[in-house]
PDB file of C-alpha atoms in Angstrom:
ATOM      1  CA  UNK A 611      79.209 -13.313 -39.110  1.00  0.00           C
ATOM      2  CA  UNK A 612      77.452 -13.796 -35.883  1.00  0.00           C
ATOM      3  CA  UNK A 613      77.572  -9.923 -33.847  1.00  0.00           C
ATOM      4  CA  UNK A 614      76.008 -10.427 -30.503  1.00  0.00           C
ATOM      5  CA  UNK A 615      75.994  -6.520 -29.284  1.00  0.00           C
ATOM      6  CA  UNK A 616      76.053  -5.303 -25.129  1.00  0.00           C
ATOM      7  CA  UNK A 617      74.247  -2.068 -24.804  1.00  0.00           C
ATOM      8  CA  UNK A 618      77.437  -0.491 -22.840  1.00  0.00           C
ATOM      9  CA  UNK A 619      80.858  -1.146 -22.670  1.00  0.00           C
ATOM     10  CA  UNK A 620      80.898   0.426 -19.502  1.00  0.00           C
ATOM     11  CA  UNK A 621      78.378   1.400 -16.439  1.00  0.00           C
ATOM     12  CA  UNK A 622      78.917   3.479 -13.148  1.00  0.00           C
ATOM     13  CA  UNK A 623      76.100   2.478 -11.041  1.00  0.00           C
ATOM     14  CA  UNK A 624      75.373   3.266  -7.098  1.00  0.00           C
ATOM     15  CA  UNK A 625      75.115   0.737  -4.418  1.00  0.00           C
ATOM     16  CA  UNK A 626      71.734   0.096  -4.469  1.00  0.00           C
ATOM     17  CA  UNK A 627      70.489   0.418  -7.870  1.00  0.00           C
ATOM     18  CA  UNK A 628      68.458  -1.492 -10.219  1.00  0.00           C
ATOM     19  CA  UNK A 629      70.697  -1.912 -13.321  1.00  0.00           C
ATOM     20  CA  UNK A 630      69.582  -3.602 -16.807  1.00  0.00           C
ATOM     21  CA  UNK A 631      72.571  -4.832 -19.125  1.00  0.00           C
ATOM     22  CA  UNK A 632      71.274  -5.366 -22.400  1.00  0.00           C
ATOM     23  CA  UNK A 633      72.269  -8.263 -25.201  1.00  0.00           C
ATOM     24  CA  UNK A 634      71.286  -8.806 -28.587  1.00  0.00           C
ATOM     25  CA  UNK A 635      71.808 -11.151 -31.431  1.00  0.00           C
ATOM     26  CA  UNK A 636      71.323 -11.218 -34.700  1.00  0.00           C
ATOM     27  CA  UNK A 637      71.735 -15.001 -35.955  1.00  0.00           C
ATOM     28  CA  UNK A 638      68.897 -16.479 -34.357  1.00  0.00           C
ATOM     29  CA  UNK A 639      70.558 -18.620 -31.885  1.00  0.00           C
ATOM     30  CA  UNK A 640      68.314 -20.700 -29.707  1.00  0.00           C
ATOM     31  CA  UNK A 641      70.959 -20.118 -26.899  1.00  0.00           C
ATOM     32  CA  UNK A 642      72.045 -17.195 -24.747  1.00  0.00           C
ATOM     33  CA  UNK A 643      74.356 -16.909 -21.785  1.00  0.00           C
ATOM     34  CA  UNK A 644      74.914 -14.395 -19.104  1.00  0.00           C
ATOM     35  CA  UNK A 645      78.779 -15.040 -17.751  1.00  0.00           C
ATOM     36  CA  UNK A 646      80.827 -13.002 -15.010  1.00  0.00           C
ATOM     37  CA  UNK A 647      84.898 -12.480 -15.279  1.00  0.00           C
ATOM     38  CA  UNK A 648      86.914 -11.794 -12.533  1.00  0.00           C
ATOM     39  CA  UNK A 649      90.765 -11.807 -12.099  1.00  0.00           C
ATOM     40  CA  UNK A 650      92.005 -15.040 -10.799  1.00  0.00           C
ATOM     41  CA  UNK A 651      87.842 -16.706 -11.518  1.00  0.00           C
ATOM     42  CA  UNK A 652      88.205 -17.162 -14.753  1.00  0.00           C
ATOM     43  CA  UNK A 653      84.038 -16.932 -16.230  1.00  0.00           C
ATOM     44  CA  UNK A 654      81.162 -18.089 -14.115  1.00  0.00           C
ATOM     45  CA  UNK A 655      78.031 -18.652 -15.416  1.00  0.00           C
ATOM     46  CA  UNK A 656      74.935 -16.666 -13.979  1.00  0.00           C
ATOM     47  CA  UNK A 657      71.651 -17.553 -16.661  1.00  0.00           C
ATOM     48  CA  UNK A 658      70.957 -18.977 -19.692  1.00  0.00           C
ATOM     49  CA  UNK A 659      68.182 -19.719 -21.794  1.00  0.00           C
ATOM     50  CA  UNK A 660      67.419 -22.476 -24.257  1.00  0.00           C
ATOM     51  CA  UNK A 661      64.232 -20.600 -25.731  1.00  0.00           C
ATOM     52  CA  UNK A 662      62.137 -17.220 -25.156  1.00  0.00           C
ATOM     53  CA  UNK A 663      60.419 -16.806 -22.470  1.00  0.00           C
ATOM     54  CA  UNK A 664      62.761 -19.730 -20.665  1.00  0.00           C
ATOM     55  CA  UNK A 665      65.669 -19.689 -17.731  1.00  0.00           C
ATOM     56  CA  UNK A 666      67.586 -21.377 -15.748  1.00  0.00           C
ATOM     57  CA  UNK A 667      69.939 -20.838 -13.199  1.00  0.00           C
ATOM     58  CA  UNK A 668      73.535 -21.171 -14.204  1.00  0.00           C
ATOM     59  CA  UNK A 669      76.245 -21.434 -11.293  1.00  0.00           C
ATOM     60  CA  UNK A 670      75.937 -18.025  -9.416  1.00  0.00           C
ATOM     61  CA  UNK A 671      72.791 -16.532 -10.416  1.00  0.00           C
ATOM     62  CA  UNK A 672      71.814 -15.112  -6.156  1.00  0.00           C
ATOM     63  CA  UNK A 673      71.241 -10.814  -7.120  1.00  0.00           C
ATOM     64  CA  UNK A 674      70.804 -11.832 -10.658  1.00  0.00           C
ATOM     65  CA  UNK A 675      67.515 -12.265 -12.399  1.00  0.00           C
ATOM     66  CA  UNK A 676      67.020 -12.344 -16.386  1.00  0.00           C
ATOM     67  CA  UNK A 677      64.400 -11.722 -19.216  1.00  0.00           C
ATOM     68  CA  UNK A 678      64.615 -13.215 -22.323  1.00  0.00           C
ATOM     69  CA  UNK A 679      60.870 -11.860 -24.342  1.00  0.00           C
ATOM     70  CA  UNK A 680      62.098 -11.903 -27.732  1.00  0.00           C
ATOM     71  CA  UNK A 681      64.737 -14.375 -29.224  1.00  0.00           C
ATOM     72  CA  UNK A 682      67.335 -11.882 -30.160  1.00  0.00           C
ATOM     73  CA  UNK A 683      67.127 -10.272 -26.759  1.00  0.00           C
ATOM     74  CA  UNK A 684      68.274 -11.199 -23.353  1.00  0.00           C
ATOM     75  CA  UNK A 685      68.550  -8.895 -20.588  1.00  0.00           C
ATOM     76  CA  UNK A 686      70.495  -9.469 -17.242  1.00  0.00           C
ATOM     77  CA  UNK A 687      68.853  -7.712 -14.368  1.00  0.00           C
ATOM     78  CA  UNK A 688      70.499  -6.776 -11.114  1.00  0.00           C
ATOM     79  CA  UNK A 689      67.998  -6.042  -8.754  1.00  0.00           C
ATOM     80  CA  UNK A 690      69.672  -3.974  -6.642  1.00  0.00           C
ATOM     81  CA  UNK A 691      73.319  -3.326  -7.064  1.00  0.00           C
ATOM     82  CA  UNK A 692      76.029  -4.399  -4.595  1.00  0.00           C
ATOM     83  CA  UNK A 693      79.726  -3.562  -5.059  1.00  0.00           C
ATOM     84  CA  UNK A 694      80.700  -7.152  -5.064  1.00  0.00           C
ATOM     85  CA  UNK A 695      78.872  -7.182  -8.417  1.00  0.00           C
ATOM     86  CA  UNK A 696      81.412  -4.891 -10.019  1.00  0.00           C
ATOM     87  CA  UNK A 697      82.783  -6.969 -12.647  1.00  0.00           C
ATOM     88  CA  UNK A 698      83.449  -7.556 -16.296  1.00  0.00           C
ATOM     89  CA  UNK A 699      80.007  -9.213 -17.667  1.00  0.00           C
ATOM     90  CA  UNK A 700      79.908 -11.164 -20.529  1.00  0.00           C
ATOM     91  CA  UNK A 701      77.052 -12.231 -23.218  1.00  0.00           C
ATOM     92  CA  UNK A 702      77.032 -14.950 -25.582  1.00  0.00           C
ATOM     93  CA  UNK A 703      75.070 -16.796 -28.086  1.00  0.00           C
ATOM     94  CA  UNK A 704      75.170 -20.223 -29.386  1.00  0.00           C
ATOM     95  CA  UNK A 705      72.863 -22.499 -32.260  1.00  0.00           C
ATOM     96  CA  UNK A 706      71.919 -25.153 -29.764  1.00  0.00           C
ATOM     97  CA  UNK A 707      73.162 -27.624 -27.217  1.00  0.00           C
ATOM     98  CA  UNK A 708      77.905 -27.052 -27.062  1.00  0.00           C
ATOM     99  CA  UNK A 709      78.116 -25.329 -30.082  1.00  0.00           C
ATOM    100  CA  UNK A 710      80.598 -22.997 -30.319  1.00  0.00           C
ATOM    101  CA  UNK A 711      79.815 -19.616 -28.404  1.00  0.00           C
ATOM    102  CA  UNK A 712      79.720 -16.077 -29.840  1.00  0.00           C
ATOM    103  CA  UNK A 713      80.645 -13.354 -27.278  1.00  0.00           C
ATOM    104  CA  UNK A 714      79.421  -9.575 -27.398  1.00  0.00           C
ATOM    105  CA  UNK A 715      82.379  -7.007 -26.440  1.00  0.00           C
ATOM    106  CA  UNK A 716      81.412  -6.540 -22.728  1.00  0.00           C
ATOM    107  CA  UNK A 717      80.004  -4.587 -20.212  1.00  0.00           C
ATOM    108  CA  UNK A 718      82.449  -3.607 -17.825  1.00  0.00           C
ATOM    109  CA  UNK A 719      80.331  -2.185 -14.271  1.00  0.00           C
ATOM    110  CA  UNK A 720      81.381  -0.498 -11.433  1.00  0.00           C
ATOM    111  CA  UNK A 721      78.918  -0.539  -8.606  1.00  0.00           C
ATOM    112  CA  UNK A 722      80.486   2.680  -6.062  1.00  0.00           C
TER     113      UNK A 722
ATOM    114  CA  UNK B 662      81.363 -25.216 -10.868  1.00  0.00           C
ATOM    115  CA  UNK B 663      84.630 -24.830 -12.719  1.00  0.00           C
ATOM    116  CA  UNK B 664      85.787 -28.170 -14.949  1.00  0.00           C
ATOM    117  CA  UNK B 665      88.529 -27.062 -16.422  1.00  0.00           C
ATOM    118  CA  UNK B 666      91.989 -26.022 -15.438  1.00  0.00           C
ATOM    119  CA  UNK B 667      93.840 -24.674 -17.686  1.00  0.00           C
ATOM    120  CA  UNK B 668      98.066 -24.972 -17.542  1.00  0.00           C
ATOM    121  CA  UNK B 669     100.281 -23.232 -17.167  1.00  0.00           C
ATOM    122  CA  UNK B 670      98.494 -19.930 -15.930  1.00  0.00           C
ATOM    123  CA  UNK B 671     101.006 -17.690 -17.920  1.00  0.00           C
ATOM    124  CA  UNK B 672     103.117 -18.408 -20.293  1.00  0.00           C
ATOM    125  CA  UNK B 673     105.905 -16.262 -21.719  1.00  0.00           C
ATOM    126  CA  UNK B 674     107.665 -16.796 -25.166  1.00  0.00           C
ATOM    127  CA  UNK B 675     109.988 -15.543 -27.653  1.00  0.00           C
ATOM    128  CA  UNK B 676     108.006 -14.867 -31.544  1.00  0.00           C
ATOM    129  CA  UNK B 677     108.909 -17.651 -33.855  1.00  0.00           C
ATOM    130  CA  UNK B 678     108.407 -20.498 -30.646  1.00  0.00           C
ATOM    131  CA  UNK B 679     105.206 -22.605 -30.107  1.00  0.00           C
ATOM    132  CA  UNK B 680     103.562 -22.524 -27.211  1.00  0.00           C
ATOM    133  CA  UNK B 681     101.930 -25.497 -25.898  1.00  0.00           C
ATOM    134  CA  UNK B 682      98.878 -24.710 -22.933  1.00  0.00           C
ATOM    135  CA  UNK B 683      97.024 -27.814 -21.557  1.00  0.00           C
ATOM    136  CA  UNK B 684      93.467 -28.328 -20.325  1.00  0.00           C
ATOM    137  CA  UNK B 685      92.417 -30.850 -17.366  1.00  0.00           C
ATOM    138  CA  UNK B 686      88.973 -31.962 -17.003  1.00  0.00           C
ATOM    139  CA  UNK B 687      86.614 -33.985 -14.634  1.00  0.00           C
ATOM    140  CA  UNK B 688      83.956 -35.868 -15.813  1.00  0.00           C
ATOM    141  CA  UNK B 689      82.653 -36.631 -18.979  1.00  0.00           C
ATOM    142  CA  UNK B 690      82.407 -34.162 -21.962  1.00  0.00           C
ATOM    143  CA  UNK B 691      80.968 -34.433 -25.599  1.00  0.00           C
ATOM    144  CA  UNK B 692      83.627 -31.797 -27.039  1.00  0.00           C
ATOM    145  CA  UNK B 693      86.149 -29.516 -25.754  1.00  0.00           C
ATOM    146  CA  UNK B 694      86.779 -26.103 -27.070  1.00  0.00           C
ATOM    147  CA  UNK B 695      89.457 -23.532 -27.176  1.00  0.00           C
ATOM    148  CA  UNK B 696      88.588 -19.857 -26.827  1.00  0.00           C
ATOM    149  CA  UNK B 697      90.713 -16.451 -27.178  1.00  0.00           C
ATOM    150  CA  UNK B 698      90.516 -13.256 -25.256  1.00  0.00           C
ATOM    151  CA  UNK B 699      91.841 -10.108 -26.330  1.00  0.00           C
ATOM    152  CA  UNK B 700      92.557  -7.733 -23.504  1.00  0.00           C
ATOM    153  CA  UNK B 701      89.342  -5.871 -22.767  1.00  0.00           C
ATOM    154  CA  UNK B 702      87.332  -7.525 -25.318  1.00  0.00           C
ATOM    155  CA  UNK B 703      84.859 -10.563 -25.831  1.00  0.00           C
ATOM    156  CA  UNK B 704      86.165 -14.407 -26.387  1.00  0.00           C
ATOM    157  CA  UNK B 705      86.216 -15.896 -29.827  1.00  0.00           C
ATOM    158  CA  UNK B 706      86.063 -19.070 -30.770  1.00  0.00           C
ATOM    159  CA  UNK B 707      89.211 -20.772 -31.883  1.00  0.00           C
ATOM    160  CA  UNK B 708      88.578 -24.506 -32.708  1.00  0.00           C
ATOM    161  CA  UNK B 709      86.094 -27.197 -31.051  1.00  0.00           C
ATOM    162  CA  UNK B 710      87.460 -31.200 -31.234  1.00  0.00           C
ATOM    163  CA  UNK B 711      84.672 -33.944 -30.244  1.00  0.00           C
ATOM    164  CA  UNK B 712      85.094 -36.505 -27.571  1.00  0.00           C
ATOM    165  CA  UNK B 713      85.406 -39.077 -30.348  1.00  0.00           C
ATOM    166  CA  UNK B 714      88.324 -37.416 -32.086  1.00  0.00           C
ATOM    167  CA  UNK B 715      91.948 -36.996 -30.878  1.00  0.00           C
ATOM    168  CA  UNK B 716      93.593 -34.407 -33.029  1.00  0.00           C
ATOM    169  CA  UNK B 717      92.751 -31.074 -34.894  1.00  0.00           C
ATOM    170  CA  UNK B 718      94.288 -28.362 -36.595  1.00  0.00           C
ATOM    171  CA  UNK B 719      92.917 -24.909 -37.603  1.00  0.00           C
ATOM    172  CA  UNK B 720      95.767 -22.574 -39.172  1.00  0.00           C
ATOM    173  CA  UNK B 721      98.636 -22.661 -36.756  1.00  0.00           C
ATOM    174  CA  UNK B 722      96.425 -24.117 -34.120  1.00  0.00           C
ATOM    175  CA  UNK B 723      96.698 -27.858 -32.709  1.00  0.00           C
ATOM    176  CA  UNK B 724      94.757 -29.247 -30.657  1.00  0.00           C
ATOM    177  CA  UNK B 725      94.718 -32.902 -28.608  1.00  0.00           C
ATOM    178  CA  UNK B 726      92.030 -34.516 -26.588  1.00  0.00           C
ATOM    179  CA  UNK B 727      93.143 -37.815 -24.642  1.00  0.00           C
ATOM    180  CA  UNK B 728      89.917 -38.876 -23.016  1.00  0.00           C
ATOM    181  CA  UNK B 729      91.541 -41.703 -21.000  1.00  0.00           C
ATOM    182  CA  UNK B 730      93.786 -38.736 -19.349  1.00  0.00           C
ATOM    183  CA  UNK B 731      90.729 -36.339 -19.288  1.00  0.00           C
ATOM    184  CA  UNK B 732      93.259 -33.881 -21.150  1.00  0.00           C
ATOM    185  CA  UNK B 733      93.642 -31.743 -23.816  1.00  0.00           C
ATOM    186  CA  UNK B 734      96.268 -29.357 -24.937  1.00  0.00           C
ATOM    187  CA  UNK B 735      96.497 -26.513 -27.656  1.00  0.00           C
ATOM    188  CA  UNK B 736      99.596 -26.058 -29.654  1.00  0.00           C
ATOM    189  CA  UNK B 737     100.333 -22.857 -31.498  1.00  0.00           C
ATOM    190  CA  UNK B 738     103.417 -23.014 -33.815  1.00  0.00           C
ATOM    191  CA  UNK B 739     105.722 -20.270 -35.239  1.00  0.00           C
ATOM    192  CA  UNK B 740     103.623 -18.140 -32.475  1.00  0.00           C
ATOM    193  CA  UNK B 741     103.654 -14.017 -33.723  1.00  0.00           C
ATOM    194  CA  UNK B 742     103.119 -10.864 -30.919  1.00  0.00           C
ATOM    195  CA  UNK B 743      99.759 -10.611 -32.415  1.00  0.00           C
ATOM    196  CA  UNK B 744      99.064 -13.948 -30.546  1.00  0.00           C
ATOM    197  CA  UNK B 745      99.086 -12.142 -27.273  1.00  0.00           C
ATOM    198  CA  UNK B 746      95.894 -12.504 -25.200  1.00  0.00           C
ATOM    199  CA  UNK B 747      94.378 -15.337 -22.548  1.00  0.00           C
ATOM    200  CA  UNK B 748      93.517 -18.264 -23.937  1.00  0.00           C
ATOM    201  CA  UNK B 749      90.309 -20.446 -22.210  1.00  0.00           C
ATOM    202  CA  UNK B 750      89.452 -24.168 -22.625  1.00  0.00           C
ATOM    203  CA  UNK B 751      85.899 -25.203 -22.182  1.00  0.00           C
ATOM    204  CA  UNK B 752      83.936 -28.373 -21.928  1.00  0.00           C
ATOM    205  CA  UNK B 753      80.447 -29.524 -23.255  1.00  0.00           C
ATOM    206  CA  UNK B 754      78.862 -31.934 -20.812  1.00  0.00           C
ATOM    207  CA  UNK B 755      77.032 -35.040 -22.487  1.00  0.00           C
ATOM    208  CA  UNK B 756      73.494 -34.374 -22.155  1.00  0.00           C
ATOM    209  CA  UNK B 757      71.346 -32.285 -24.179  1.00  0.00           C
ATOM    210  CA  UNK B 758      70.933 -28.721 -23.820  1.00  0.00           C
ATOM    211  CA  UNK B 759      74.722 -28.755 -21.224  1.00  0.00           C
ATOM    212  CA  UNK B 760      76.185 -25.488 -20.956  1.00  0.00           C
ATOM    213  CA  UNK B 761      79.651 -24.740 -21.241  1.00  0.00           C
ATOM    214  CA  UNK B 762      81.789 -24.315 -18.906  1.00  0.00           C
ATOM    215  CA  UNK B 763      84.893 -22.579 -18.217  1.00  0.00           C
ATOM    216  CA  UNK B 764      88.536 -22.509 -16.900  1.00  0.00           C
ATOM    217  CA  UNK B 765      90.334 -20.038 -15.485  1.00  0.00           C
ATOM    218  CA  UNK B 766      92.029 -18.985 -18.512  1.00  0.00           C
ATOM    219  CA  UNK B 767      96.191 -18.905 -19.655  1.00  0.00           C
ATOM    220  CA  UNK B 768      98.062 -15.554 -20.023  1.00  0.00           C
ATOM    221  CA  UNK B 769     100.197 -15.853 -23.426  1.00  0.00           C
ATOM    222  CA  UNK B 770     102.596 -13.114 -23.995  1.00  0.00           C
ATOM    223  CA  UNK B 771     104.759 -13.141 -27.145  1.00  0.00           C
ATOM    224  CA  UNK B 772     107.401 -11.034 -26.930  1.00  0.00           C
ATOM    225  CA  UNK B 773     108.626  -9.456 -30.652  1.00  0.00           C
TER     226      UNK B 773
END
């Protein structure tokens, strides 16, 4: 079975900060994907990346930036923490193009 | 942007009943696919059907696509507590390399 593993299920960070939220796979899936879940927003997209090294914007990536260095690996970088980015965020993995996702757990951050 | 909307937002149910949750869409998609959230936890992947098929089944599951409508719809039968959770549709644009993307998500409860 695919795991896809987030560093931390949960993060207290201040207003402010830099924060890294870590993902890795283990099937090596071209495809990784950086989502945000709010009550009522359902999940929003912020990067993904077709290939190492590669990005692109999904629909909210403004405070966001990634790194994706190795193919297992894709980090999701806020650059300085703002409490509207407290949130349930969500990694997943995929072979290529709509395949069926693989989700990690979870990170769920507060930013006080 | 968010494509589809998922209906009803909650649905409640006795064990033993199905429970039927629909999916709208906008424009055109090369498959549709049906997703399950745990409380807390990561979405898994419950079936995918393909813009060139109308019916699938997985287990208990059912699932419809009616392309014409720009619908689909997701039939559990003989539903169990264990059932409980928030259930997602998701469509994959045509084009290579689309992403998915997301509704807002169904709240299933199954009462014992």
């Amino acid at each position: 079975d695919v795991k896809v593993t987030q560093s931390s299920r949960y993060l207290v960070k201040r207003t402010g900060e830099k924060v890294f939220l870590e993902c890795v796979q283990d099937m090596d899936h071209e495809n990784m994907f950086w989502y945000r879940q709010d009550p009522g927003l359902g999940l929003r997209l912020i990067y993904f990346s077709y290939d190492v090294k590669m990005k692109e914007k999904g629909d909210i990536p403004e405070g966001y930036s990634v790194s994706r260095e190795k193919k297992e690996r894709f980090s999701l970088i806020l650059e300085s923490a703002s409490t509207n980015q407290t949130s349930m965020y969500l990694c997943a993995s995929s072979k290529a193009g709509t395949t069926p996702l693989h989700f990690g757990n979870g990170t769920r951050l507060t930013v006080t | 942007s968010q494509q589809g909307e998922e209906d009803p937002q909650a649905l409640s149910i006795q064990e033993g009943e199905n429970a039927t949750m629909n999916c709208s869409y906008k424009t055109s998609i090369n498959n549709l696919q049906w997703y399950r959230q745990n409380s807390g936890r990561g979405l898994v992947h419950l079936i995918l059907i393909r813009s060139n098929e109308r019916e699938k089944h997985s287990g208990r599951l059912r699932v419809t696509l009616d392309t014409s409508k720009k619908s689909s719809s997701l039939l559990i039968t003989a539903s169990r507590a264990a059932d409980t959770a928030s259930y997602f549709c998701a469509t994959g644009a045509t084009g290579a390399n689309s992403k998915l993307t997301f509704g807002k998500g169904i709240t299933l409860s199954v009462r014992p």
